[in-house]
Amino acid sequence: GRIVHLADYRPTDFVLERVDLTFELDPTETKVEARLIFHRREGVDAKAPLVLDGDDLTMTSLLFDQIEMDPARYTATPESLVIRDLPESTPFEITVVTMINPEANTQLMGLYRSNGIYCTQCEAEGFRRITYFPDRPDVLAVYTINIIADKAANPLLLSNGNFLGGAGFGPDKHFAAWFDPHPKPSYLFALVAGDLGVVEDTFTTMSGREVALKIYVEHGKEPRAAYAMDALKRSMKWDEEVFGREYDLDIFMIVAVSDFNMGAMENKGLNIFNDKYVLADPETATDQDYANIEAIIAHEYFHNWTGNRITCRDWFQLCLKEGLTVYRDHEFSADMRSRSVKRIAEVRHLRSEQFPEDAGPLAHPVRPTTYREINNFYTTTVYEKGSEVTRMIATILGRDDFKKGIDLYFERHDGDASTVEDFIKCFEDASGRDLKQFSLWYHQAGTPQITVSSTYDASAKTLSLSLEQMIPATPGQSTKEPMHIPLRFALISENGSESTASAIAGGTVSGDVLHLTERAQTFTFAGIGSRPVVSLNRGFSAPVTLHFAQSNDDLIHIARHDSDLFARWQAITDISLPILTSAAKTAQAGGAIEVEPAFIDALLAVAADEALEPAFRAQALSLPSEADVARELGGNNDPDAIHAGRQAVLSAIAKAGTEVFRTLYAAHAANGAFSPDAAGAGKRALKNSALSFLSIAEDTPALAAAAYAKADNMTDLSQALTILAHRFPEADETKAALATFEARFAANPLVLDKWFTIQATIPGADALIRVKSLMQSANFAPTNPNRVRSLIGTFAFSNPTGFNRADGAGYAFYAEQILAIDPRNPQLAACLLTALRSWRLLEPVRAEHARKALESIAASDALSTDVRDIVERVLK
Ligand code: B3K
Ligand code: ZN
């Protein structure tokens, strides 16, 4: 594919006025008739042809104003339709008929069939696989859709907007017509047809309109959609209360399908979901599943305003809808659950996914300026860092001005295809502030590194805080400008009281936010009576890495006293990371690992502190991951040593804390009635963390086997199974539990995904053999993205010792898989391939094996653009 540059943006030559589509559905020969009305944009050259996008299309007829078009006036290839000699200014109608094969569509882009259900996925450029079209987000039009299909197989015929009507059509068929009054880009088009069950409800909006809510799932699975429905209603209410946004159609539909490349899709009025993010009940869903469903239902619903009503001018602006919508779903979950615990989880995710992306060969700005394959830019940088950038605007402006700015954005740009600049301008206009320097966050890639030092002068009663920012070089950006970095802070006195206010020199501090704007800056606080402990970047107000050599005593002080729970968790992390890195180094050198008792005591004190919410205590006990340690080490990494070091630290904690864990486990083991809410989930997390440590301390599968036997919900069941499989892979108890799990959930592929994942992530070199043999299992389906991700994907992304076997066999296997998946489903293949992006951080022997595997992929001459783009950037 050719490279697309932001600088080349220009509007289309022709304006699309309206769209009428008629689908005659057939599993292998679907006929699509598109009637498109255009006019030439004012000022455009009268000779300019109309150029429509296509992808793999076969055209069977083309009419111009209802009359067959002279073949001399057009050129049709599978990739485009170019029409010449068009009217200078009057509107005209093009009627194109294309034939498509939904059954053969294994890419899952465009119109495809999954488990007998016709469905579509058009973002980013899938609509052009349905018909020739100006397939870009700045072309907004009103759509009318007619669907004709076999009645028995497809009682349900759905599309965007409001239902117009339907009737029989010949002996075996019927049709339905839908009209969406809201102009939209083609990527938001959707169609679903098939035979599904439904859960129905209603929502009355703030202005008193009643909206019909429908969630469609496979027959028999209706009860498992109840939580999704509840989450939807809470999302609708929350968006009215917090952002003043009301829903705008008579009906809102969600359809769950089992073959889907990502989580879900925000098509106007007709969201299509990966069934993994709809279906839940206590027997089959973990607490994490419930939390994901709540967040993703909300995310897609929130897109109705941030994405659909206001869409993107071009795909470079993706963060305009994605970063903002992630910010909105984060805020929603924070309001529904525990704000601090949610923040900790967000930061863990950002650090484990986005930081490595930003530090490696795939790094790109939140608002990129060039791409070869847009599907490769649905990244954690665009989504999660994009959300953090929005959060920083809120931090800098404060609550009221942020609200004014976002209200202005909704008012000024409703119905527009907008840009990041438009968005920032609204906050500038609403607040009177200049966000020019701040906007570098959209343009400069790389995680800012901030070095901090503090000095207290007792006689002058001053505290000086020196900060220096460094933004690492990233592909295409060798030098960087200093950024505006808002750091929330507190000065914590010896007795634990907090302050921010005092006379300050050296920079701007507003309330509890310190604004770092220069490359190096020293803030001096006057009138400080005794040496305080500095708590910096509280709530993770900026997505940066701090290098602040605080003493363990200071960190323990923060961990004990900070009123910001996030900061307390961060302090615990800052104490544990060096312990884990040094344990890894000791393991590599073959030495004996010792863990400082003071650290263990502090950790156990948090675990046992009944004043703290259980979910927070569980987060504290969940030490930085092996990937976190690898990142901290920063190079020459030996995953086996990192694993061994971390295990030794866990053992030391388990041994020293056996009594604490026994008490915790006993206190929380009695299962009350199951509730999927945050409080219930927190208790289960703490209990299972205690179980895990106890199993280490006692070094027997008995406890986990007993927990497995009596588990009455999927969280407890899968946690017990994980402990068994990961700690005692060869034990009879483990074999028995794996077998009963498989038998019990044989009819439930989403649950078997957990079974695949648990086994694919058993540490050690044997994981590869397990993965290979599980691929032969009757329950594995190489064409289903959820199966592939849960077995092959988690092996690469979440099993550092297994995937990074020293002999390189893990990489070689993975390369074969990528090459096998790519011809069927390039997006899935490209996404899996990113697991190898940090290969240069490995020790030389493994790095060399990884390079060879990557080169074996690059050597194929049949690669998709998606995989070609990733493999070349990763090798560069
Ligand atoms: N907008 C979709 C993602 C589309 C991905 C296309 N490769 C889901 C979401 O972010 O809500
Ligand atoms: Zn989104």
PDB file of N, CA and C and ligand atoms in Angstrom, residues 299 303 322 383, ligand 2:
ATOM      1  N   HIS A 299     -18.279   2.620  26.422  1.00  0.00           N
ATOM      2  CA  HIS A 299     -17.418   3.220  25.399  1.00  0.00           C
ATOM      3  C   HIS A 299     -18.166   3.349  24.060  1.00  0.00           C
ATOM      4  N   HIS A 303     -19.590   6.824  22.123  1.00  0.00           N
ATOM      5  CA  HIS A 303     -19.208   7.230  20.770  1.00  0.00           C
ATOM      6  C   HIS A 303     -20.365   7.918  20.040  1.00  0.00           C
ATOM      7  N   GLU A 322     -11.333   8.451  19.676  1.00  0.00           N
ATOM      8  CA  GLU A 322     -10.955   7.324  20.541  1.00  0.00           C
ATOM      9  C   GLU A 322     -10.382   7.777  21.881  1.00  0.00           C
ATOM     10  N   TYR A 383      -5.477   5.399  21.726  1.00  0.00           N
ATOM     11  CA  TYR A 383      -6.584   5.216  22.667  1.00  0.00           C
ATOM     12  C   TYR A 383      -6.199   5.692  24.076  1.00  0.00           C
TER      13      TYR A 383
HETATM   14 ZN    ZN B   2     -13.699   3.598  20.435  1.00  0.00          ZN
END
